[in-house]
Coordinates of C-alpha atoms in Angstrom, one line a residue:
Chain A
X1 CA 45.3 29.5 31.1
X2 CA 45.8 30.8 27.5
X3 CA 44.9 34.4 28.1
X4 CA 46.6 37.5 26.9
X5 CA 45.2 40.9 27.5
X6 CA 45.8 43.5 24.8
X7 CA 47.9 46.0 26.7
X8 CA 47.6 48.3 23.8
X9 CA 44.0 48.8 24.7
X10 CA 44.7 49.4 28.3
X11 CA 47.5 51.8 27.6
X12 CA 45.8 53.8 24.8
X13 CA 45.7 57.5 25.7
X14 CA 46.1 59.2 22.4
X15 CA 43.9 58.8 19.3
X16 CA 44.9 60.4 16.0
X17 CA 43.3 60.3 12.6
X18 CA 46.7 61.0 11.1
X19 CA 48.3 58.2 13.1
X20 CA 45.8 55.5 13.6
X21 CA 46.0 53.2 16.6
X22 CA 43.8 50.9 18.7
X23 CA 40.3 52.1 19.6
X24 CA 40.3 54.5 16.6
X25 CA 39.1 54.1 13.1
X26 CA 38.7 56.0 9.9
X27 CA 36.0 55.3 7.4
X28 CA 36.6 56.5 3.8
X29 CA 33.4 57.1 1.8
X30 CA 34.3 55.5 -1.5
X31 CA 31.9 57.1 -3.9
X32 CA 33.5 56.2 -7.2
X33 CA 33.6 52.7 -8.7
X34 CA 37.0 51.5 -9.7
X35 CA 40.2 49.9 -8.8
X36 CA 42.5 51.4 -6.2
X37 CA 45.9 50.8 -4.8
X38 CA 46.4 51.4 -1.1
X39 CA 49.6 51.9 0.9
X40 CA 49.9 51.6 4.7
X41 CA 52.6 53.8 6.2
X42 CA 54.0 54.2 9.6
X43 CA 56.1 57.4 9.8
X44 CA 58.2 57.5 6.6
X45 CA 58.1 53.8 6.0
X46 CA 55.5 51.9 3.9
X47 CA 54.6 48.8 5.9
X48 CA 52.0 47.2 3.7
X49 CA 50.1 47.6 0.5
X50 CA 46.7 46.4 -0.8
X51 CA 44.4 46.5 -3.8
X52 CA 40.8 47.6 -3.5
X53 CA 38.0 47.2 -5.9
X54 CA 34.9 49.3 -5.4
X55 CA 31.8 47.9 -7.3
X56 CA 28.3 49.1 -7.6
X57 CA 25.2 47.3 -6.3
X58 CA 26.3 44.7 -3.9
X59 CA 25.4 43.5 -0.5
X60 CA 28.5 44.4 1.4
X61 CA 28.7 48.2 1.6
X62 CA 31.2 48.2 4.5
X63 CA 34.7 46.8 4.5
X64 CA 36.8 46.8 7.6
X65 CA 40.5 46.5 7.2
X66 CA 42.7 45.8 10.2
X67 CA 46.0 47.7 9.6
X68 CA 47.7 45.7 12.4
X69 CA 46.8 42.5 10.5
X70 CA 47.9 43.9 7.2
X71 CA 51.3 45.2 8.5
X72 CA 51.8 42.0 10.4
X73 CA 51.3 39.9 7.2
X74 CA 53.8 42.0 5.4
X75 CA 56.3 41.6 8.2
X76 CA 55.7 37.9 8.1
X77 CA 56.9 37.8 4.5
X78 CA 53.6 38.0 2.5
X79 CA 54.7 39.6 -0.7
X80 CA 51.5 39.7 -2.7
X81 CA 49.3 42.7 -2.0
X82 CA 46.1 41.8 -0.3
X83 CA 42.9 42.3 -2.3
X84 CA 39.7 43.7 -1.0
X85 CA 36.3 44.2 -2.5
X86 CA 33.4 46.4 -1.5
X87 CA 30.2 47.4 -3.1
X88 CA 28.2 50.6 -2.8
X89 CA 24.5 50.4 -2.3
X90 CA 22.0 52.5 -4.3
X91 CA 22.5 56.2 -3.4
X92 CA 25.1 55.4 -0.8
X93 CA 28.9 55.3 -0.9
X94 CA 30.8 52.2 0.0
X95 CA 32.6 52.6 3.3
X96 CA 36.1 51.3 3.7
X97 CA 37.0 51.5 7.4
X98 CA 40.5 51.2 8.7
X99 CA 41.2 50.2 12.3
X100 CA 43.9 48.7 14.4
X101 CA 43.1 45.7 16.5
X102 CA 46.3 45.7 18.6
X103 CA 49.9 46.9 18.6
X104 CA 51.5 50.3 18.8
X105 CA 49.6 51.8 15.9
X106 CA 50.6 55.1 14.2
X107 CA 49.4 54.1 10.8
X108 CA 48.5 56.3 7.8
X109 CA 46.7 55.1 4.8
X110 CA 46.9 56.4 1.2
X111 CA 44.6 55.2 -1.5
X112 CA 45.1 56.1 -5.1
X113 CA 42.8 55.5 -8.0
X114 CA 42.1 56.9 -11.4
X115 CA 39.2 59.0 -10.3
X116 CA 39.5 59.4 -6.5
X117 CA 42.2 59.5 -3.9
X118 CA 42.2 59.2 -0.1
X119 CA 44.8 60.2 2.4
X120 CA 44.2 59.6 6.1
X121 CA 46.5 62.4 7.1
X122 CA 43.8 64.9 5.8
X123 CA 40.3 63.6 5.9
X124 CA 37.7 64.5 3.2
X125 CA 34.2 65.9 3.8
X126 CA 32.4 62.5 4.0
X127 CA 35.1 60.7 5.8
X128 CA 34.6 59.8 9.4
X129 CA 37.0 59.4 12.3
X130 CA 35.8 57.4 15.3
X131 CA 37.3 56.8 18.7
X132 CA 36.2 54.5 21.5
X133 CA 37.2 56.0 24.8
X134 CA 37.4 53.4 27.6
X135 CA 39.5 55.0 30.2
X136 CA 37.8 57.5 32.5
X137 CA 39.2 61.0 32.7
X138 CA 39.3 64.3 30.8
X139 CA 40.3 64.3 27.2
X140 CA 41.3 67.1 24.9
X141 CA 40.3 67.1 21.2
X142 CA 42.2 69.2 18.7
X143 CA 41.7 69.8 15.0
X144 CA 44.7 70.5 12.7
X145 CA 45.4 72.7 11.0
X146 CA 42.8 75.0 12.5
X147 CA 44.0 74.5 16.1
X148 CA 40.4 74.3 17.3
X149 CA 40.1 72.6 20.7
X150 CA 37.5 70.9 22.7
X151 CA 37.0 68.6 25.7
X152 CA 35.5 65.2 26.4
X153 CA 34.8 64.1 29.9
X154 CA 34.6 60.3 30.2
X155 CA 32.8 59.0 33.2
X156 CA 33.8 55.7 34.8
X157 CA 31.5 52.7 34.0
X158 CA 30.8 51.0 37.2
X159 CA 31.1 47.2 37.6
X160 CA 27.5 47.1 38.9
X161 CA 26.1 48.6 35.6
X162 CA 25.2 45.4 33.9
X163 CA 24.3 45.4 30.3
X164 CA 25.3 49.0 29.5
X165 CA 25.0 49.6 25.7
X166 CA 27.7 51.9 24.6
X167 CA 26.5 55.0 22.6
X168 CA 28.0 56.9 19.7
X169 CA 28.3 60.7 20.1
X170 CA 28.5 62.8 17.0
X171 CA 30.8 65.7 16.8
X172 CA 31.0 68.0 13.7
X173 CA 34.4 69.5 12.9
X174 CA 34.1 72.6 10.9
X175 CA 36.3 75.6 10.2
X176 CA 34.8 77.2 13.3
X177 CA 35.8 74.3 15.5
X178 CA 34.1 71.4 17.3
X179 CA 30.4 71.2 17.6
X180 CA 29.7 70.6 20.4
X181 CA 33.0 71.8 21.9
X182 CA 32.5 69.9 25.1
X183 CA 30.8 66.6 25.7
X184 CA 30.4 64.2 28.5
X185 CA 30.3 60.5 27.7
X186 CA 30.7 57.2 29.6
X187 CA 33.4 54.6 29.3
X188 CA 33.3 52.5 26.1
X189 CA 31.2 55.1 24.4
X190 CA 32.2 56.2 20.9
X191 CA 32.9 59.7 19.6
X192 CA 32.3 60.1 15.9
X193 CA 34.0 63.0 14.2
X194 CA 32.5 64.3 10.9
X195 CA 35.4 66.3 9.6
X196 CA 33.7 68.7 7.2
X197 CA 36.6 71.1 6.7
X198 CA 39.3 68.4 6.1
X199 CA 42.4 68.1 8.2
X200 CA 43.1 65.8 11.1
X201 CA 41.7 65.2 14.6
X202 CA 43.6 64.3 17.7
X203 CA 42.1 63.2 21.0
X204 CA 44.4 62.9 24.0
X205 CA 43.9 61.9 27.6
X206 CA 44.9 65.0 29.5
X207 CA 43.8 64.1 33.0
X208 CA 43.2 60.5 33.9
X209 CA 40.8 59.7 36.6
X210 CA 42.7 58.1 39.5
X211 CA 42.2 54.4 39.5
X212 CA 40.8 52.6 42.5
X213 CA 43.3 51.5 45.0
X214 CA 45.0 48.3 44.0
X215 CA 45.5 45.6 46.6
X216 CA 49.0 45.5 48.0
X217 CA 51.3 43.1 46.2
X218 CA 52.0 39.9 48.0
X219 CA 55.7 39.4 48.7
X220 CA 56.4 35.8 48.0
X221 CA 60.0 35.8 48.9
X222 CA 60.6 38.6 51.4
X223 CA 64.2 37.5 52.1
X224 CA 65.1 37.9 48.4
X225 CA 63.9 41.4 48.4
X226 CA 65.4 42.4 51.7
X227 CA 67.7 45.4 51.5
X228 CA 67.8 46.4 55.2
X229 CA 69.4 43.9 57.6
X230 CA 72.3 43.2 55.4
X231 CA 74.8 40.9 57.1
X232 CA 77.5 42.7 59.1
X233 CA 80.6 43.6 57.1
X234 CA 78.8 43.2 53.8
X235 CA 79.1 46.3 51.7
X236 CA 77.6 47.4 48.5
X237 CA 79.3 49.8 46.1
X238 CA 76.2 50.3 44.0
X239 CA 73.0 52.0 45.1
X240 CA 70.0 49.8 45.0
X241 CA 67.4 51.6 42.7
X242 CA 67.4 55.2 41.9
X243 CA 66.1 57.7 44.4
X244 CA 64.0 60.5 42.8
X245 CA 65.6 64.0 43.2
X246 CA 64.0 66.1 45.8
X247 CA 62.2 69.2 44.5
X248 CA 63.9 72.4 45.4
Chain B
X1 CA 19.7 -33.9 56.6
X2 CA 22.5 -31.5 57.6
X3 CA 25.1 -32.7 60.0
X4 CA 25.6 -29.3 61.5
X5 CA 23.4 -26.3 62.0
X6 CA 24.7 -23.0 63.1
X7 CA 22.5 -19.9 63.9
X8 CA 23.7 -16.3 64.0
X9 CA 21.5 -13.7 65.4
X10 CA 20.5 -10.6 63.5
X11 CA 22.2 -8.4 66.1
X12 CA 25.5 -10.2 65.5
X13 CA 25.3 -9.8 61.7
X14 CA 24.4 -6.1 62.3
X15 CA 27.7 -5.7 64.1
X16 CA 29.5 -7.5 61.3
X17 CA 27.8 -5.1 58.8
X18 CA 29.0 -2.1 60.8
X19 CA 32.6 -3.4 60.6
X20 CA 32.2 -3.9 56.8
X21 CA 30.7 -0.4 56.5
X22 CA 33.5 1.3 58.4
X23 CA 36.1 -0.4 56.3
X24 CA 34.8 0.9 53.1
X25 CA 36.6 3.8 51.5
X26 CA 37.6 4.6 47.9
X27 CA 38.6 7.6 46.0
X28 CA 37.8 8.4 42.4
X29 CA 38.5 11.2 40.0
X30 CA 37.2 11.9 36.5
X31 CA 36.6 14.7 34.1
X32 CA 34.0 15.3 31.4
X33 CA 33.7 17.8 28.6
X34 CA 30.1 19.1 28.6
X35 CA 30.4 21.3 25.6
X36 CA 30.1 24.8 27.0
X37 CA 32.2 23.9 30.0
X38 CA 34.3 21.1 31.5
X39 CA 34.1 19.6 34.9
X40 CA 36.6 17.5 36.7
X41 CA 36.3 16.2 40.2
X42 CA 38.1 14.3 42.8
X43 CA 36.1 12.5 45.4
X44 CA 36.8 10.4 48.5
X45 CA 33.8 8.2 49.4
X46 CA 32.9 6.7 52.8
X47 CA 29.9 5.1 54.3
X48 CA 28.0 6.1 57.4
X49 CA 24.9 5.1 59.3
X50 CA 22.6 2.6 57.7
X51 CA 21.2 -0.7 58.9
X52 CA 20.3 -4.1 57.8
X53 CA 17.0 -5.9 58.5
X54 CA 16.5 -9.6 58.1
X55 CA 13.4 -10.6 56.1
X56 CA 11.4 -13.8 56.2
X57 CA 11.9 -14.4 52.5
X58 CA 15.7 -15.2 52.7
X59 CA 16.7 -11.6 52.0
X60 CA 18.2 -8.7 53.9
X61 CA 17.0 -5.2 53.6
X62 CA 19.7 -2.6 53.4
X63 CA 18.3 0.6 54.8
X64 CA 19.5 4.2 54.5
X65 CA 23.2 3.7 54.1
X66 CA 24.6 7.2 53.9
X67 CA 27.3 8.0 51.3
X68 CA 29.8 10.6 52.5
X69 CA 31.6 12.6 49.8
X70 CA 34.6 13.9 51.7
X71 CA 36.8 15.3 50.3
X72 CA 35.0 16.4 47.1
X73 CA 36.6 19.1 45.0
X74 CA 35.1 20.1 41.7
X75 CA 36.9 22.2 39.0
X76 CA 34.9 24.0 36.4
X77 CA 36.5 25.2 33.3
X78 CA 34.7 27.4 30.8
X79 CA 35.1 30.0 28.0
X80 CA 33.5 33.2 28.8
X81 CA 32.3 35.3 25.9
X82 CA 34.7 37.7 24.2
X83 CA 34.9 41.1 25.8
X84 CA 34.9 43.7 23.1
X85 CA 34.2 47.4 22.6
X86 CA 32.9 49.2 19.5
X87 CA 30.3 47.8 17.2
X88 CA 27.9 50.7 17.6
X89 CA 26.3 52.4 14.7
X90 CA 28.4 55.4 13.2
X91 CA 26.1 56.4 10.4
X92 CA 22.4 55.5 11.0
X93 CA 20.0 55.7 8.0
X94 CA 16.3 55.2 7.8
X95 CA 17.1 51.8 6.2
X96 CA 19.4 50.7 8.9
X97 CA 23.0 51.3 9.8
X98 CA 25.3 52.4 6.9
X99 CA 28.5 52.2 8.9
X100 CA 29.2 50.4 12.1
X101 CA 32.3 50.8 14.3
X102 CA 34.8 47.9 14.3
X103 CA 34.8 45.7 17.4
X104 CA 38.1 45.5 19.2
X105 CA 38.5 42.9 22.0
X106 CA 40.3 43.1 25.2
X107 CA 41.6 39.5 25.0
X108 CA 43.4 37.6 22.3
X109 CA 40.8 34.9 22.4
X110 CA 37.8 33.7 24.3
X111 CA 39.0 33.7 27.9
X112 CA 39.2 30.2 29.2
X113 CA 39.1 30.1 32.9
X114 CA 39.0 27.5 35.6
X115 CA 38.2 27.5 39.3
X116 CA 37.8 24.8 41.9
X117 CA 35.3 24.7 44.7
X118 CA 35.3 22.5 47.7
X119 CA 32.1 20.6 48.0
X120 CA 33.2 18.3 50.8
X121 CA 30.3 17.2 53.0
X122 CA 27.8 19.3 51.0
X123 CA 26.0 16.5 49.3
X124 CA 24.3 13.6 51.1
X125 CA 23.1 10.6 49.3
X126 CA 21.9 7.3 50.7
X127 CA 21.6 3.8 49.4
X128 CA 18.8 1.4 50.1
X129 CA 18.1 -2.0 48.6
X130 CA 17.6 -5.7 49.0
X131 CA 20.4 -8.1 49.4
X132 CA 20.9 -11.9 49.6
X133 CA 23.4 -13.8 51.6
X134 CA 25.8 -16.2 49.9
X135 CA 28.7 -18.4 50.8
X136 CA 31.7 -18.3 48.5
X137 CA 34.3 -21.0 48.5
X138 CA 37.8 -19.7 48.0
X139 CA 39.8 -22.8 46.9
X140 CA 43.1 -21.2 46.2
X141 CA 43.7 -20.0 49.7
X142 CA 45.7 -23.1 50.7
X143 CA 47.6 -23.6 47.5
X144 CA 51.3 -24.3 47.8
X145 CA 51.0 -26.1 51.1
X146 CA 51.5 -29.9 51.4
X147 CA 48.4 -30.6 53.5
X148 CA 45.4 -29.0 55.1
X149 CA 47.0 -29.1 58.6
X150 CA 50.0 -27.1 57.4
X151 CA 47.7 -24.7 55.6
X152 CA 45.7 -24.3 58.8
X153 CA 48.8 -23.7 60.9
X154 CA 50.0 -21.1 58.3
X155 CA 46.5 -19.4 58.2
X156 CA 46.0 -20.1 54.5
X157 CA 43.3 -22.7 54.6
X158 CA 40.6 -22.9 51.9
X159 CA 37.7 -20.7 53.0
X160 CA 34.0 -20.3 52.9
X161 CA 33.2 -16.6 53.0
X162 CA 29.9 -15.0 53.7
X163 CA 29.0 -12.1 51.6
X164 CA 26.1 -9.7 51.4
X165 CA 25.1 -9.7 47.7
X166 CA 23.0 -6.7 46.7
X167 CA 20.1 -7.7 44.4
X168 CA 19.1 -4.1 43.7
X169 CA 20.3 -0.8 45.1
X170 CA 18.8 2.6 44.9
X171 CA 20.7 5.8 45.5
X172 CA 18.7 8.9 46.5
X173 CA 19.9 12.4 46.9
X174 CA 18.8 13.3 50.4
X175 CA 20.2 16.8 50.8
X176 CA 22.4 19.5 49.3
X177 CA 23.4 21.9 52.0
X178 CA 22.1 25.4 51.7
X179 CA 25.6 26.7 51.7
X180 CA 26.1 25.4 48.2
X181 CA 24.4 28.6 46.9
X182 CA 27.2 30.7 48.4
X183 CA 29.8 28.3 47.0
X184 CA 28.4 28.7 43.5
X185 CA 28.6 32.5 43.9
X186 CA 32.1 32.1 45.1
X187 CA 32.9 30.0 42.1
X188 CA 31.5 32.6 39.7
X189 CA 33.5 35.4 41.5
X190 CA 36.6 33.3 41.3
X191 CA 36.1 32.6 37.6
X192 CA 35.5 36.3 36.8
X193 CA 38.3 37.6 39.0
X194 CA 40.6 35.1 37.5
X195 CA 40.0 36.6 34.1
X196 CA 39.9 40.2 35.1
X197 CA 42.6 40.3 37.7
X198 CA 45.2 41.7 35.4
X199 CA 43.0 44.7 34.5
X200 CA 43.0 48.0 36.2
X201 CA 39.8 48.9 38.1
X202 CA 38.3 51.1 35.4
X203 CA 38.8 48.4 32.8
X204 CA 37.2 45.8 35.1
X205 CA 34.2 48.0 35.4
X206 CA 33.9 48.3 31.6
X207 CA 34.4 44.6 31.0
X208 CA 31.9 43.6 33.7
X209 CA 29.3 46.0 32.4
X210 CA 29.9 44.9 28.8
X211 CA 29.5 41.3 29.7
X212 CA 25.9 42.1 30.5
X213 CA 26.2 40.7 34.0
X214 CA 29.0 38.1 34.2
X215 CA 27.2 36.2 36.9
X216 CA 24.1 35.6 34.7
X217 CA 26.3 34.7 31.7
X218 CA 28.3 32.1 33.7
X219 CA 25.0 30.8 35.2
X220 CA 23.7 30.4 31.7
X221 CA 26.8 28.7 30.5
X222 CA 26.7 26.3 33.4
X223 CA 23.0 26.0 33.0
X224 CA 22.3 26.8 36.6
X225 CA 18.6 27.3 37.1
X226 CA 16.8 28.6 40.2
X227 CA 17.4 25.3 42.1
X228 CA 21.1 24.9 42.7
X229 CA 20.6 21.6 44.5
X230 CA 18.8 20.1 41.6
X231 CA 21.5 21.4 39.2
X232 CA 24.2 19.9 41.4
X233 CA 22.3 16.6 41.6
X234 CA 21.9 16.5 37.8
X235 CA 25.6 17.3 37.4
X236 CA 26.8 14.4 39.6
X237 CA 24.0 12.0 38.7
X238 CA 23.6 12.5 35.0
X239 CA 26.6 14.3 33.6
X240 CA 29.3 12.9 35.8
X241 CA 27.6 9.6 36.6
X242 CA 29.2 9.7 40.0
X243 CA 26.2 8.3 41.9
X244 CA 25.9 5.2 39.7
X245 CA 29.6 4.7 40.0
X246 CA 29.3 4.8 43.8
X247 CA 26.4 2.3 43.8
X248 CA 28.5 -0.1 41.7
X249 CA 31.5 0.2 44.0
X250 CA 29.3 -0.4 47.1
X251 CA 27.7 -3.4 45.5
X252 CA 31.1 -4.8 44.4
X253 CA 32.5 -4.2 47.9
X254 CA 29.9 -6.2 49.7
X255 CA 29.5 -8.9 47.1
X256 CA 33.1 -9.6 46.3
X257 CA 35.6 -7.8 48.5
X258 CA 34.5 -7.7 52.1
X259 CA 33.2 -10.9 53.7
X260 CA 31.1 -10.6 56.8
X261 CA 32.8 -13.6 58.2
X262 CA 34.8 -16.6 56.9
X263 CA 35.6 -20.1 58.2
X264 CA 38.3 -22.5 57.0
X265 CA 37.5 -25.7 55.0
X266 CA 38.4 -28.3 56.3
X267 CA 37.1 -27.0 59.6
X268 CA 39.1 -27.7 62.8
X269 CA 36.5 -29.5 64.9
X270 CA 39.1 -30.2 67.6
X271 CA 42.1 -28.0 68.0
X272 CA 45.7 -29.2 68.2
X273 CA 46.8 -30.4 71.6
X274 CA 50.1 -30.9 73.2
X275 CA 50.7 -34.0 75.2
X276 CA 53.2 -34.6 77.9
X277 CA 53.1 -38.3 77.3
X278 CA 53.6 -38.4 73.6
X279 CA 53.8 -36.4 70.4
X280 CA 51.4 -33.4 70.0
X281 CA 48.0 -34.1 68.6
X282 CA 47.1 -32.5 65.3
X283 CA 43.7 -30.8 65.0
X284 CA 40.8 -32.9 63.8
X285 CA 39.7 -31.5 60.4
X286 CA 36.3 -32.1 59.0
X287 CA 35.4 -31.2 55.4
X288 CA 32.5 -28.9 54.9
X289 CA 30.1 -30.3 52.3
X290 CA 27.4 -28.3 50.6
X291 CA 26.9 -25.6 53.1
X292 CA 23.7 -23.5 52.7
X293 CA 22.5 -20.3 54.1
X294 CA 19.0 -19.3 55.2
X295 CA 17.9 -16.0 56.4
X296 CA 14.9 -15.8 58.7
X297 CA 13.3 -12.8 60.4
X298 CA 15.6 -13.1 63.4
X299 CA 18.7 -15.1 62.4
X300 CA 21.0 -16.4 59.8
X301 CA 21.2 -20.2 59.7
X302 CA 24.1 -22.1 58.3
X303 CA 23.6 -25.7 57.6
X304 CA 26.1 -28.1 56.2
X305 CA 27.0 -31.8 55.9
X306 CA 30.4 -32.9 57.2
X307 CA 32.7 -35.2 55.2
X308 CA 35.8 -37.1 56.0

C-alpha cells in the first residue's frame, strides 16, 4: 500500500503567523499593481525566493503559494526564482495566500516592491491569518506585541458525524485584544484572524483532550522482548531502558 | 444390421454421471481493473446434486447441477477520496467568496486500499441444459505396442469412450446467502480501518466525518445498490465472467475429459485362458466397426458391427 500520512498534521500543536507551518496560512491583500520580489525565510536563513506580478482586472484574484513546495524546490537545486501572477478584481485586492502543505514549517515571507511591502512577521490591516484546528483540546491565542490573550476550545468531531462541513470563525485582533476573547469550535473548523492593529498571532494547544484508549500492541515476538527470565548465570552490565526518577 | 446390441439402463448411467460429477474440481484465479476499483479472486469449483434424464429424442437432460464455489476469496482494491481539511471561505462577499482557505490533505496521495473477503459457500449457481451422447475413438492409446494382444495385456488398447456432450447449458444464480450483507459491511470496515489505523482516535473521527460517510462513499465507488445479491451476481457474471468460465469448464469436462465409460477396440470377446495341456490361449479379439449410440426414454443402446 502506497500510503503515507502527513505526521506534521497529526503533530501540529502550535500555529504562528510569524513562523508559518501546516494548518495555518497568511493572506496578503495585494492592493497595488506591480512587480514584487519575495523571500522565504526560516529563522535567519533565506530558503527560497520568488517573483510576483500583481495585475489588474483578471480572473484569478487568489494565489496560493505552498512554502513547503517552494523551499523544497530550492533545496532540490532549482536556481531560478519561481514566478507567480495574480490579478485583482474590480474594487477588490488580489490575495496572495501562503500556506505549508507538510514539513516542520517555521517560515516567514517578505515581499518587496516599488510601492508596497509585506512582512509576515508583522501583519498589515487587511492581511488575514487563518488556522485549521483539528486536534481537540484547549488552545491559547496570543497577540504580539500587545500580549493580549484568548482561548479556543476545540470539540472532538465524532466518527458518527457524517458529512460535517467545517466552519470558519472570525476573530478580530485589535489593540484591545481578541474579539471574541473566547470561542468554542469543532475539530477541522477554521479560525480567521483579522489583525487590525498589526503584529503577530500565535495559537498553541495548551491542554489536549485525552485520546481514546488505543488497543494494546500485539507482541509478535515475545521471546525477543523478554527481559525477565534471563538464563541463569547471564548478567547484564547495562540497565535496559531508563527508569523515570521518582518524584520527591 | 448390427452384430451386437448392448443396452444400459438410465439408472446405471445416472450412477456413472454421479461418479463423473464427483470427480470434477478445478481452481481458477483472475483479476480485473474496473476503473474505480480492482477485483481479484481465487475460486475452487466443485459440482453437487443434479441429475440426468433420458429423453426420447436421443438427448439427455441435465438438471439442476449445483456449482459449489468453495473456497472463494475476493480481494477488492480501491482509491478512496483524498481526506483534506480547509477549503472554507475566509472572506465572503456578496458576489461570492473572495478568499478561500487552502486545502491540506492528511495523506500524500489518494489512499489506495485493499481488503479480502471470504465468500466461500455464499453463492449458489446451477447448470441445466441438454446434452447428447457420443462415442469417441481414441486411436493412440495402443501406440508403441507390437500387437493388440500386448496392448490389451498392458492396458493400453485403443478405446471407444462414451461422453456426455452438452448442446446448450444455462447457468442460473440460485441464491446469495443473506450473510453476504454483513460481509460487505465487514469489507468496508476493513478498507476504512486499513487506511485510518495509523491515525489517533481524534483524527479518525475527523477523517470519517469529512469523508461524508465512508461507507456510502465506498458503496458508491463499488456501485453497490440496495440489492447486494444482485450486485454480487453482476460482479461475477458480467464483470469477472466467472459464471461463463465455469459453464465452459463443465462443458469441456464432460465432452472431452471424463468419459462415462470406455471399452477397448479390438474388444476381448473371449478372455485369455491357461491350459494344462498346452500353451495358454490368447484372448479372442473382435474389431468394433461403426458403433452407434441411441438414447431412449429408459435406456442407452449401443449397436455395432463386428469385424475380423
